[in-house]
XYZ file of C-alpha atoms in Angstrom:
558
model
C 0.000 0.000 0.000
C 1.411 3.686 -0.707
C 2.803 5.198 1.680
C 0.286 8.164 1.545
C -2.532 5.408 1.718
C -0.760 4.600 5.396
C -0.616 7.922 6.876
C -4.011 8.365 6.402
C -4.421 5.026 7.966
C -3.174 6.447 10.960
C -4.841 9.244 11.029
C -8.242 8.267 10.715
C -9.498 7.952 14.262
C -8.626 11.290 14.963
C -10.645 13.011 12.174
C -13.472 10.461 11.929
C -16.214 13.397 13.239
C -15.396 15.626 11.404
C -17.363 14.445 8.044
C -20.338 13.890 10.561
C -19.848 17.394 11.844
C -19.813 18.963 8.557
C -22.869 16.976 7.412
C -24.781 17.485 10.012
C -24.094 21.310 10.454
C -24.834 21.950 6.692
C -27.702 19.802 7.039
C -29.164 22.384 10.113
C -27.979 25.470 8.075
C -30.250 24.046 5.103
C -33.196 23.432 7.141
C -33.098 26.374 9.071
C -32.744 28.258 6.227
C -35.744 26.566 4.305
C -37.720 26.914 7.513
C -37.479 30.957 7.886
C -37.935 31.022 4.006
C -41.609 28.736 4.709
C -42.315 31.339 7.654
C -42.126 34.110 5.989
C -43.734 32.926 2.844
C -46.702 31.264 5.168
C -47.107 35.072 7.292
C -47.144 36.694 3.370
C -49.467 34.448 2.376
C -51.924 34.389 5.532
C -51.647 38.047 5.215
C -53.034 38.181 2.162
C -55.832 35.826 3.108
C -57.153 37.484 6.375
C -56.931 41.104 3.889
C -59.329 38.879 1.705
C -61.250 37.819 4.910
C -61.520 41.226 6.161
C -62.320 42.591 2.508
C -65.088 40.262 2.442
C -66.309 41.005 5.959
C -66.452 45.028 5.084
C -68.105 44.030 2.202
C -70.473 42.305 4.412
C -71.287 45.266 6.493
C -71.834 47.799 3.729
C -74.421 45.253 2.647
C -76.326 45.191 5.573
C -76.005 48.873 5.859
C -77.207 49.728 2.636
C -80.364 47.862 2.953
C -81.308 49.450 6.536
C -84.701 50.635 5.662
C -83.943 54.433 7.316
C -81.157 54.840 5.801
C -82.644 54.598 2.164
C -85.643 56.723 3.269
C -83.308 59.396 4.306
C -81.766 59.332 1.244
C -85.217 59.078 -0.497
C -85.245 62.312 0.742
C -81.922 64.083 -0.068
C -79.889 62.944 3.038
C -81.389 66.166 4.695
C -80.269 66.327 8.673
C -77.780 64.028 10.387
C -79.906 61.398 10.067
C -77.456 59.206 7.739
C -74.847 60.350 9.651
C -76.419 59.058 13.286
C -77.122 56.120 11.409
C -73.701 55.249 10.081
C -72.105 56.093 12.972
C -73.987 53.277 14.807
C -73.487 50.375 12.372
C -70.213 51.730 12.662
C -69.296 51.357 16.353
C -71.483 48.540 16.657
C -69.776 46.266 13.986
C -66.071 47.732 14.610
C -65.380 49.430 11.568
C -63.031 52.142 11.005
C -65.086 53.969 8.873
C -69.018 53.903 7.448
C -69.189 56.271 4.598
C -72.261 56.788 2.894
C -72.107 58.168 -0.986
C -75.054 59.539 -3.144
C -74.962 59.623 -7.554
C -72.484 62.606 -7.404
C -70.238 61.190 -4.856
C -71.143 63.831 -1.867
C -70.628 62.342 1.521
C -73.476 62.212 3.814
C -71.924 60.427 6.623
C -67.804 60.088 7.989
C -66.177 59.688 10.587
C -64.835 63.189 10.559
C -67.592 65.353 10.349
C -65.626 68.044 8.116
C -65.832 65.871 5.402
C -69.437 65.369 5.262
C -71.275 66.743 2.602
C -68.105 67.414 0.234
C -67.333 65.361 -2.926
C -64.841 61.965 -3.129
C -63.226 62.487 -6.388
C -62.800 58.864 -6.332
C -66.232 57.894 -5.479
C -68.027 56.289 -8.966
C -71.601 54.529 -7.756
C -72.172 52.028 -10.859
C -74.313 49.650 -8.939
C -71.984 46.816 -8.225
C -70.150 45.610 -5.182
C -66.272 46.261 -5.031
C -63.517 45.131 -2.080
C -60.175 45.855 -1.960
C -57.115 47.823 0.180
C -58.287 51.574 0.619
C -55.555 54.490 1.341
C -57.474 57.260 2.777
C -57.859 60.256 5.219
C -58.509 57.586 8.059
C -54.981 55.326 6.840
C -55.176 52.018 5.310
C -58.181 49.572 5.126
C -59.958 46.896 4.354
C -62.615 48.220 2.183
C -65.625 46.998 0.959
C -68.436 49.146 -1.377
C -72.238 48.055 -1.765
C -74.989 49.741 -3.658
C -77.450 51.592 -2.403
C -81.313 51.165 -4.138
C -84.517 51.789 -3.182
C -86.922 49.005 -2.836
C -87.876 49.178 -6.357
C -84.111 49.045 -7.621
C -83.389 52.691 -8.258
C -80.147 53.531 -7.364
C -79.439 55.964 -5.069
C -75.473 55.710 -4.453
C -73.116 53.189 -2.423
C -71.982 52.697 1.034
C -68.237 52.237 1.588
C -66.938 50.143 4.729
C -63.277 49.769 6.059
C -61.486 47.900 8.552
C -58.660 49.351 10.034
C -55.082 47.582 8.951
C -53.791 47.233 12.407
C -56.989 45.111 13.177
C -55.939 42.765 10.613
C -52.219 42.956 11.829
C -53.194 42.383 15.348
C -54.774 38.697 14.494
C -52.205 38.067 11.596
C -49.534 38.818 14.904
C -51.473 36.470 17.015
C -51.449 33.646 14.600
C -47.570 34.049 14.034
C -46.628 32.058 17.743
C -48.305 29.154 15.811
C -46.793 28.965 12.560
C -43.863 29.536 14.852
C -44.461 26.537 16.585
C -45.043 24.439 13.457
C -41.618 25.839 11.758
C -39.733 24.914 14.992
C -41.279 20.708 14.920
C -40.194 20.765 11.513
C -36.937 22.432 12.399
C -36.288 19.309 14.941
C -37.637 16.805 12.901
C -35.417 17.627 10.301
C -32.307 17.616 12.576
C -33.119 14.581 14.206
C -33.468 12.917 10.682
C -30.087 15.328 9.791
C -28.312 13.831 12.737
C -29.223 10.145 11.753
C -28.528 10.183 8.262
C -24.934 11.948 8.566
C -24.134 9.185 11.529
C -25.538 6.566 8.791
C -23.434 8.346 5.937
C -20.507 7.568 8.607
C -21.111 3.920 9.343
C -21.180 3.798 5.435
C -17.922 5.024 4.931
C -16.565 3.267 7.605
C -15.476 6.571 9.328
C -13.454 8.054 6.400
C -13.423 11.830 5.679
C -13.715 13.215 2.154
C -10.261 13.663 1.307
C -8.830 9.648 2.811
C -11.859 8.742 0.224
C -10.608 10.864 -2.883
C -7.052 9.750 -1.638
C -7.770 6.004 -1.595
C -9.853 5.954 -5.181
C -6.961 7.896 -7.047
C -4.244 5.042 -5.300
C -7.220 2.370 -6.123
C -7.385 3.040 -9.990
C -3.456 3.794 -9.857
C -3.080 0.261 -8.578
C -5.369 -1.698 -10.386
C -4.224 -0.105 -13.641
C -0.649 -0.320 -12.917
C -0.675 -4.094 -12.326
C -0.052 -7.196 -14.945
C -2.901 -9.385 -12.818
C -6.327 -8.974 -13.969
C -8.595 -7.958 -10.765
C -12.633 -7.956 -11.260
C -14.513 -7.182 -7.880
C -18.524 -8.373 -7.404
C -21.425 -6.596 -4.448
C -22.858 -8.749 -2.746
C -25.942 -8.891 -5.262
C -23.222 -10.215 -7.883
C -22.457 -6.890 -10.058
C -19.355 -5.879 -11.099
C -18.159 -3.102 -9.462
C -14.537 -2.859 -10.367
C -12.457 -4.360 -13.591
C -9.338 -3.328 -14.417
C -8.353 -2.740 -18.282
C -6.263 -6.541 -17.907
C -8.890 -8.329 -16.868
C -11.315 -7.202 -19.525
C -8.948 -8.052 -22.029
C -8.139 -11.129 -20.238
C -11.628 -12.070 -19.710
C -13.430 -10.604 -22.374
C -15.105 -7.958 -20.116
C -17.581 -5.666 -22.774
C -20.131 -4.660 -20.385
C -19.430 -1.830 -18.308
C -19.980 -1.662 -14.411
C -23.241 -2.530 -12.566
C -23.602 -5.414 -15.009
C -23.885 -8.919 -13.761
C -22.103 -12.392 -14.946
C -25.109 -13.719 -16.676
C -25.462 -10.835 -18.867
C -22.020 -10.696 -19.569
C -20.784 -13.973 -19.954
C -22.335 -17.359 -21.328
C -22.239 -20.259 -18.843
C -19.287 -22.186 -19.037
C -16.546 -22.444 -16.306
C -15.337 -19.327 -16.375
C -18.618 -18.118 -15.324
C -18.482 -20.604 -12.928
C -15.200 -19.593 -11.554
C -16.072 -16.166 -10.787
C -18.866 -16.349 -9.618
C -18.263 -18.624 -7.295
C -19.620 -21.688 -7.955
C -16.323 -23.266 -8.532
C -14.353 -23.415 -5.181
C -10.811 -23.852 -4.564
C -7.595 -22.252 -5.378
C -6.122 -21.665 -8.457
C -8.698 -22.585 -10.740
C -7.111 -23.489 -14.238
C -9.524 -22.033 -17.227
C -9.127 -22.516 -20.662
C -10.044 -19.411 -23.575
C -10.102 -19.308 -27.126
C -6.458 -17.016 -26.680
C -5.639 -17.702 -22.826
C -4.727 -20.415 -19.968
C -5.954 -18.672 -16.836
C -5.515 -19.600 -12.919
C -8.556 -17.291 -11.466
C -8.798 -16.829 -7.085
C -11.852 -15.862 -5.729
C -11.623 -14.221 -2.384
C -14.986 -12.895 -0.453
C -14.386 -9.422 0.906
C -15.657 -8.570 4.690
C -14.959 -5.328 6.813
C -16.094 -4.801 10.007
C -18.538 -7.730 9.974
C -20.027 -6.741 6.763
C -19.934 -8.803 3.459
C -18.926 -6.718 1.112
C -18.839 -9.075 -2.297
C -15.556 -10.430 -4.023
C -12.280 -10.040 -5.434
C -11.236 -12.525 -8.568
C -7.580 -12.133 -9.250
C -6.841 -13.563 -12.908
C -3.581 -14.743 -13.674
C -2.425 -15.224 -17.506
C 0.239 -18.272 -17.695
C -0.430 -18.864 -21.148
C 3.332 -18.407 -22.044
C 4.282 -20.616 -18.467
C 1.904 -22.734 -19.368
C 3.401 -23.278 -23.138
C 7.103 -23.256 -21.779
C 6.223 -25.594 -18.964
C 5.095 -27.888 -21.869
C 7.729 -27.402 -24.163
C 10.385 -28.658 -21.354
C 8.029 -31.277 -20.105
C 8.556 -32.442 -24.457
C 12.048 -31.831 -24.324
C 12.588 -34.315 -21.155
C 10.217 -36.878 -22.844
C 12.528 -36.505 -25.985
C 15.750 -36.338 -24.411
C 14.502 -40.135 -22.311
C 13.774 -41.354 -25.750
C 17.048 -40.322 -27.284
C 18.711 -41.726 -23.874
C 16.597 -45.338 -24.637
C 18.173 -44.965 -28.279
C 21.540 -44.361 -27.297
C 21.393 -47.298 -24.720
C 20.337 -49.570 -27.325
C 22.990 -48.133 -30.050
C 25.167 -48.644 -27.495
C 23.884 -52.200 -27.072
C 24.265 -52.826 -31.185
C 27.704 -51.898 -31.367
C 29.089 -53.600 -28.990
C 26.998 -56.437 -30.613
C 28.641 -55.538 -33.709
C 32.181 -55.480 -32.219
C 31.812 -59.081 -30.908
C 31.001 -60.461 -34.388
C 34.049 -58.507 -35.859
C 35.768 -59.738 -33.332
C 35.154 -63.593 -33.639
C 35.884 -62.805 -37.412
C 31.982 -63.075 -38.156
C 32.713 -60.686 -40.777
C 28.578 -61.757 -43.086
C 27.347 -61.892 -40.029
C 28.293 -58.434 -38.807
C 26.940 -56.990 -42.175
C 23.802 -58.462 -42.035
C 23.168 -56.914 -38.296
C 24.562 -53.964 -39.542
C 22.179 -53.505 -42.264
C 18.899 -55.139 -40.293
C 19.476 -52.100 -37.762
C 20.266 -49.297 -40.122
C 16.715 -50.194 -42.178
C 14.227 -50.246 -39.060
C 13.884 -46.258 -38.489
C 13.934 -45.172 -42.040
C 11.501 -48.138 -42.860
C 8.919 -47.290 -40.329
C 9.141 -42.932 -41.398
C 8.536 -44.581 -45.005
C 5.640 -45.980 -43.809
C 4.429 -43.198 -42.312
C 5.209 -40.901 -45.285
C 2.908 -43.544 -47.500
C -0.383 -42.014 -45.690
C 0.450 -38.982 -44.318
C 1.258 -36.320 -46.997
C 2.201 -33.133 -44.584
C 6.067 -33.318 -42.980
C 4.715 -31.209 -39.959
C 2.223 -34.233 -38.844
C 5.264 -37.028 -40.077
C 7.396 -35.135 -37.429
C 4.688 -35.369 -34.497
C 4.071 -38.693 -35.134
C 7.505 -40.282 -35.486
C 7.857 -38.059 -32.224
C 4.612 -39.559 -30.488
C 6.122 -43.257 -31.769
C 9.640 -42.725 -30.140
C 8.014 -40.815 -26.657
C 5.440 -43.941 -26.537
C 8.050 -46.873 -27.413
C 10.814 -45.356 -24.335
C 7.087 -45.918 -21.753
C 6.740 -49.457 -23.215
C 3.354 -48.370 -25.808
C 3.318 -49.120 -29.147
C 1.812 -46.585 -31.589
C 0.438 -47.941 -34.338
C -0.767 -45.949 -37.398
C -3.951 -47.249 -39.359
C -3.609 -48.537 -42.975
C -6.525 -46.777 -43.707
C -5.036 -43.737 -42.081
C -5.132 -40.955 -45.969
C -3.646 -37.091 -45.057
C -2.502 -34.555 -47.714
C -0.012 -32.398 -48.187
C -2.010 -29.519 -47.245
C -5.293 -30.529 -45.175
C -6.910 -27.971 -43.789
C -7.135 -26.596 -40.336
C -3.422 -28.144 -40.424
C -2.455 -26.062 -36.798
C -5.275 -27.294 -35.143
C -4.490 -30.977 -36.312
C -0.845 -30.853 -35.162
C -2.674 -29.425 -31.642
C -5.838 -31.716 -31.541
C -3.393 -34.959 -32.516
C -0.640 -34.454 -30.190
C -2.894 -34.189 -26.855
C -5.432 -37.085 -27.853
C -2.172 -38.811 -28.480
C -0.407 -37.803 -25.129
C -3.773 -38.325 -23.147
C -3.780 -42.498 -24.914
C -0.012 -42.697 -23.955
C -0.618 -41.829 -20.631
C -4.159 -44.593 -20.446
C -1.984 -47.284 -22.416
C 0.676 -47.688 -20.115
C -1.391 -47.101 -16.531
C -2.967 -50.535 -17.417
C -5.374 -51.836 -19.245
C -6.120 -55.099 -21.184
C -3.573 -56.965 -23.491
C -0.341 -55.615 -24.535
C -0.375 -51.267 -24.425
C -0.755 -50.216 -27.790
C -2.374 -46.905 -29.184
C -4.339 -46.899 -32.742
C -4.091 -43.529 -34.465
C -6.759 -42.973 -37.257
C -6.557 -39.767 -39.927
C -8.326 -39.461 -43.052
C -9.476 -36.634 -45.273
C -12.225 -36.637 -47.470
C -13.867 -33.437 -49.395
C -16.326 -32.752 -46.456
C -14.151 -33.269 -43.637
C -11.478 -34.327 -41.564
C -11.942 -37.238 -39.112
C -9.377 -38.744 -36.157
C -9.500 -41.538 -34.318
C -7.332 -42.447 -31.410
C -7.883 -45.859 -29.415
C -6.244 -46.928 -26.416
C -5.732 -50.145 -24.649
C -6.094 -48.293 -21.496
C -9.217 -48.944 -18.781
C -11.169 -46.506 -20.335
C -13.620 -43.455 -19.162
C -16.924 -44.631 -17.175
C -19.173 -43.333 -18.158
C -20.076 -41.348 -14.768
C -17.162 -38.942 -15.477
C -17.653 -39.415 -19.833
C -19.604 -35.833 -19.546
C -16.496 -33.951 -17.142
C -13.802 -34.819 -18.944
C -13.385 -32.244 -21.348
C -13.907 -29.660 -18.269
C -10.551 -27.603 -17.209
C -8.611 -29.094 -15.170
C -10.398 -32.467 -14.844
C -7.757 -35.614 -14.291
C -7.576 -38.391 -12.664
C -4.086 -38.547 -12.849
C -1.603 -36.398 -10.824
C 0.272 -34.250 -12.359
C 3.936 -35.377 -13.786
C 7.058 -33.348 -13.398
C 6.124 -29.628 -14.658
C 3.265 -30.662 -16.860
C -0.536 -29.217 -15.734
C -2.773 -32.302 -16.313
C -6.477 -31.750 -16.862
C -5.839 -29.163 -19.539
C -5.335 -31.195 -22.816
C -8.905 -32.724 -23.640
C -10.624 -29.037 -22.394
C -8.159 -27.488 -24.530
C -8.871 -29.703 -27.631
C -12.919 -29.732 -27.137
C -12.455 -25.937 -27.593
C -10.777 -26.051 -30.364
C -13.189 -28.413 -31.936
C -16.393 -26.256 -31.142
C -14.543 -23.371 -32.265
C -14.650 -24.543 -35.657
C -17.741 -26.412 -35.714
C -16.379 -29.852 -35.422
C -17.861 -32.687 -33.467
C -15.958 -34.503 -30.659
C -16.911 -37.876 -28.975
C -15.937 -40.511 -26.822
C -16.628 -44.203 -26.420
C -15.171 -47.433 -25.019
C -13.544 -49.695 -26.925
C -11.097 -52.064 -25.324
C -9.916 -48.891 -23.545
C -11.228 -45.567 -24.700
C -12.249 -44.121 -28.486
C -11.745 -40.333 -29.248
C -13.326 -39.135 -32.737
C -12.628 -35.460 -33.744
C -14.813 -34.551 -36.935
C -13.855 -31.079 -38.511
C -15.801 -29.975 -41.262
C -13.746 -28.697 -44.323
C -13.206 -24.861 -44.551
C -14.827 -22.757 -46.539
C -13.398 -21.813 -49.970
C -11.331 -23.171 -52.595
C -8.236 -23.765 -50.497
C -6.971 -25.402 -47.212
C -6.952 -22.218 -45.012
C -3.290 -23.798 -43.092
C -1.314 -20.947 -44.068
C -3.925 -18.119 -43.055
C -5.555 -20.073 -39.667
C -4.718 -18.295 -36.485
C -2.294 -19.637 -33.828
C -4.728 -20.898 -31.312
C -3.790 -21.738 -27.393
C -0.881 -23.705 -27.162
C 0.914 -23.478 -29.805
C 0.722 -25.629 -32.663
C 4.605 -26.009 -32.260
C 4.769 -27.148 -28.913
C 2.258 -29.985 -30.153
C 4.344 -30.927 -32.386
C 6.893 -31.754 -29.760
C 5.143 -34.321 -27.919
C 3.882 -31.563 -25.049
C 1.648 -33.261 -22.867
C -1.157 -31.293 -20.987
C-alpha cells in the first residue's frame, strides 16, 4: 500500500467526526434556512388571506347597511339632517369598523367619521351599482374596504356605502397567529435535525469513518493500482455486479459490459462463469479461452462484519503454461534419445563381438537389419500422411510412446494430404489425444499397451480416431472430462494435467467440429472437422490458437 494510503491510515481515528460534523451542520444550516424562508412565505401568504377575509367582511357590512330601511328613506329624501350620519355612525361602532361612509350619484358624503368631510365630494367615489372590495388608502390610513350599492326598494339607485377595517386590526390577528406557525416551523426544524443527525451518523457507518479527502485519496491510489498491475482484478457486491475491472482483466476475460452489469449478462455459462462467480471453489482454478490459460482466485471481501462481495484475481500463464510444456517435451525426448543411445550402445558392442570372432557376413547383415528399421517405419508413415509437420509429431509420439513401453500404431486406412486444412489445429488436436492415450496405455489396461491412431481426409471433412488399450472413461465422469482441469491422474514433473482434452474440445467447437468418446477395449476419441470454406486449405492463413501448434508438435503433454 502507498505510503500516503498509510498515513491516512493512521490518522483516521482522529478526524473520523469531522465528516459527521460537517454533514450534520450543513444539514441544520439548510433546514433552518428553508424553515425561515416557509415562515415568511406562510405570514405573506396568511396576510393576504385574512386582507381577503376582512375585505369580504367590510363588504359584508356595507351590505347590511345599505339595505337598513332608514337609511334609504333618508336618502329618499336628499340625506337632509344628520340622520345618515347618526345612522352610520352606529353600524359603525357597533360592527367595529373604522369607517361607514355613505355616498349619493355625485359622490357627496353624507356620513364620515370626521364630520368636516361630510357633505363634500370623493373624487374617487363612482356609484355604478356593483359591489367592489379591496385595500383603501385614505384620510382615516389604510383599510380593508368593501363598497355596496345603495337602491330603493324598487331598484333605483341611489349611491353606495363604503366600509373599512382598520389595517392594524388585521395585523393584530395576523400577529397572534404568528406564535403558531412559529411553533409548526420549529417541529419541523427538529424533525429535520433529528433525521439530519441520523442520516450523517448513517453516511458515517457507510464510509466506515473516512473523511472526504482519505476517500478521494484512496480511489486515485485504487485506480493507480489496479491499472498499474499485470494481474487482472474484477470485484462483485454482494448482489453479484461488477463493481470494479481493471483494463487486464477485460482483455483477459473478455469484459464488454461496463460496471453494474452482472455475470449472466455478460458472460455465457461455461466455467469461467463458474469460476467467478463462485460456484467453482478452490484455489487456483485453471480455465481454458479461445487465446488464454488462466488460474482465477476468488476471495470474499468482509470489513467490520459486513460482506462486502468479491475479489477474482486472474492470472495469464499462457506463455508458463506453453514453456512448462515445451520442457516437459524436451525431457520426454531427451529419455527417448537416452533409450536410443542405450540400445545403439547395445548394437555396437553387438557388432564389435562379431568382428571380433571374425563373423565378418554376419556383422553386415546386423549392420544392415538395424540401419533399415527407423527409415523403414518414417517410409511408412510418409505412405499415408502427406504433410512433414504431422510425419514429425508422429515419429515423435512413436519414439516418446516406445521409451514408456506403448506401441503406436498408425492405421492402414489412415489418408492425409499435403495440405489438409485446419493443419495447426491438427498438429494441436493430434498431439494431446495422443499424449492423453499414452498416458491410459501404459497405466494398465487389457492386453499388450498399444495406441491406434486414425486420420483421413475426405472433401467434407477431416476425421481422427485415437484408441487406447487403457481402462477406459466410465461413463459417470464421460460428460467432465473435457472440463478444465479435470484428471484423474496427478500431475507429472512440470506438466498441468487436466488441460489437454478441455483445450482440444475448444478447439473443436470453435470450428464447428464434433468430438466424442466411447469405449472400446480402452477408450475411443473421434474429432470430426468440417472442411473450410473456400477453394483452399486455409493452413497458411488459420490463427495460432492456445498452445501453440509447435509445442504440439513436440510431444507436449497437458
Amino acid at each position: 500500500m502507498p505510503t500516503r494510503a498509510l498515513n491516512r491510515l493512521g490518522g483516521w481515528r482522529g478526524r473520523n467526526r469531522k465528516l459527521y460534523a460537517r454533514i450534520l451542520v450543513w444539514q441544520l444550516a439548510i433546514l433552518a434556512l428553508t424553515s425561515a424562508i416557509g415562515f415568511v412565505l406562510l405570514a405573506f401568504a396568511q396576510s393576504a388571506q385574512l386582507d381577503r377575509q376582512y375585505e369580504n367582511q367590510a363588504l359584508a357590512i356595507a351590505s347590511t347597511t345599505a339595505s337598513d330601511p332608514q337609511l334609504v328613506r333618508a336618502m329618499e329624501l336628499g340625506g337632509r339632517g344628520d340622520a345618515v350620519q347618526r345612522i352610520a355612525e352606529r353600524i359603525r361602532a357597533a360592527s367595529g369598523a373604522r369607517y361607514v361612509v355613505v355616498f349619493d350619484l355625485r359622490g357627496i358624503r353624507h356620513s364620515h367619521p370626521n364630520p368636516a368631510l361630510i357633505g363634500k365630494r370623493d373624487g374617487g367615489a363612482r356609484p355604478d351599482g356593483r359591489t367592489h372590495v379591496g385595500i383603501d388608502v385614505g384620510f382615516t390610513g389604510r383599510s380593508a374596504n368593501g363598497k355596496a350599492p345603495l337602491r330603493t326598494p324598487s331598484g333605483t339607485l341611489l349611491g353606495e356605502v363604503s366600509v373599512g377595517i382598520s389595517e392594524k386590526q388585521v395585523a393584530r390577528q395576523l400577529w397572534g397567529e404568528l406564535p403558531t406557525f412559529a411553533l409548526y416551523a420549529g417541529i419541523a426544524l427538529t424533525v429535520g435535525a433529528s433525521a439530519a443527525s441520523l442520516l450523517a451518523r448513517r453516511l458515517k457507518k457507510s464510509t466506515f469513518g473516512l473523511e472526504l479527502d482519505d476517500i478521494a485519496g484512496l480511489l486515485q491510489d485504487r485506480e493507480a493500482m489496479l491499472h498499474g498491475i499485470r494481474e487482472g482484478v474484477v470485484a462483485f457486491d454482494p448482489l453479484g455486479r461488477i463493481t470494479v475491472v481493471n483494463a487486464e482483466a477485460r482483455q483477459l476475460l473478455g469484459l464488454s459490459a461496463g460496471l453494474g452489469s452482472r455475470l449472466d449478462e455478460t458472460l455465457p455459462d461455461g466455467r469461467l462463469r463458474r469460476a467467478l462467480d463462485g460456484t467453482l471453489t478452490g484455489s487456483d482454478i485453471t480455465v481454458v479461452t479461445d487465446s488464454h490459460c488462466l488460474v482465477l482466485n476468488r476471495m470474499p471481501v468482509t470489513l467490520h462484519g459486513r460482506e462486502l462481495g468479491a475479489v477474482v484475481t486472474v492470472r495469464d500463464q499462457t506463455e508458463l503454461v506453453g514453456l512448462l510444456r515445451e520442457l516437459d517435451s524436451v525431457r520426454g525426448l531427451t529419455d527417448a534419445l537416452r533409450a536410443q543411445q542405450h540400445e545403439f550402445s547395445n548394437r555396437m558392442h553387438i557388432l564389435a563381438g562379431l568382428l571380433e570372432l571374425g563373423e565378418h557376413d554376419a556383422a553386415f547383415e546386423f549392420a544392415v537389419g538395424s540401419a533399415g528399421a527407423n527409415p523403414s517405419l518414417a517410409e511408412s508413415v510418409r505412405e499415408r500422411i502427406g504433410n512433414p509437420l504431422m510425419v514429425g509429431l508422429v515419429m515423435a509420439k512413436t519414439m516418446v510412446a516406445a521409451e514408456r513401453g506403448v506401441r503406436l500404431v498408425l492405421s492402414r486406412d489412415s489418408e492425409l494430404g499435403e495440405r489438409p486444412p485446419h493443419l495447426d489445429r491438427l498438429l494441436t488436436i493430434v498431439g494431446n489425444l495422443v499424449d492423453n492415450a499414452v498416458d491410459a496405455a501404459a497405466s494398465g489396461g487389457e492386453g499388450p499397451p498399444e495406441v491406434r491412431l486414425s486420420m483421413a481426409e475426405d472433401a467434407t471433412q477431416v476425421t481422427v480416431r485415437v484408441a487406447d488399450s487403457g481402462p477406459g472413461v466410465p461413463a459417470v465422469v464421460r460428460e467432465r472430462i473435457f472440463e478444465d482441469g479435470w484428471s484423474t491422474r496427478p500431475d507429472r514433473g512440470t506438466a498441468r494435467r487436466g488441460l489437454g482434452l478441455a483445450l482440444v474440445h475448444r478447439l473443436v467447437q470453435r470450428h464447428g467440429g464434433t468430438i466424442d468418446v466411447s469405449e472400446g477395449p480402452g477408450a475411443v476419441f473421434t474429432v470430426v472437422l468440417p472442411q473450410p470454406h473456400g477453394t483452399g486449405p486455409d493452413a497458411a492463413s488459420a490463427p495460432r490458437t492456445l498452445p501453440a501448434a509447435g509445442l504440439a508438435e513436440k510431444g507436449a503433454d497437458w
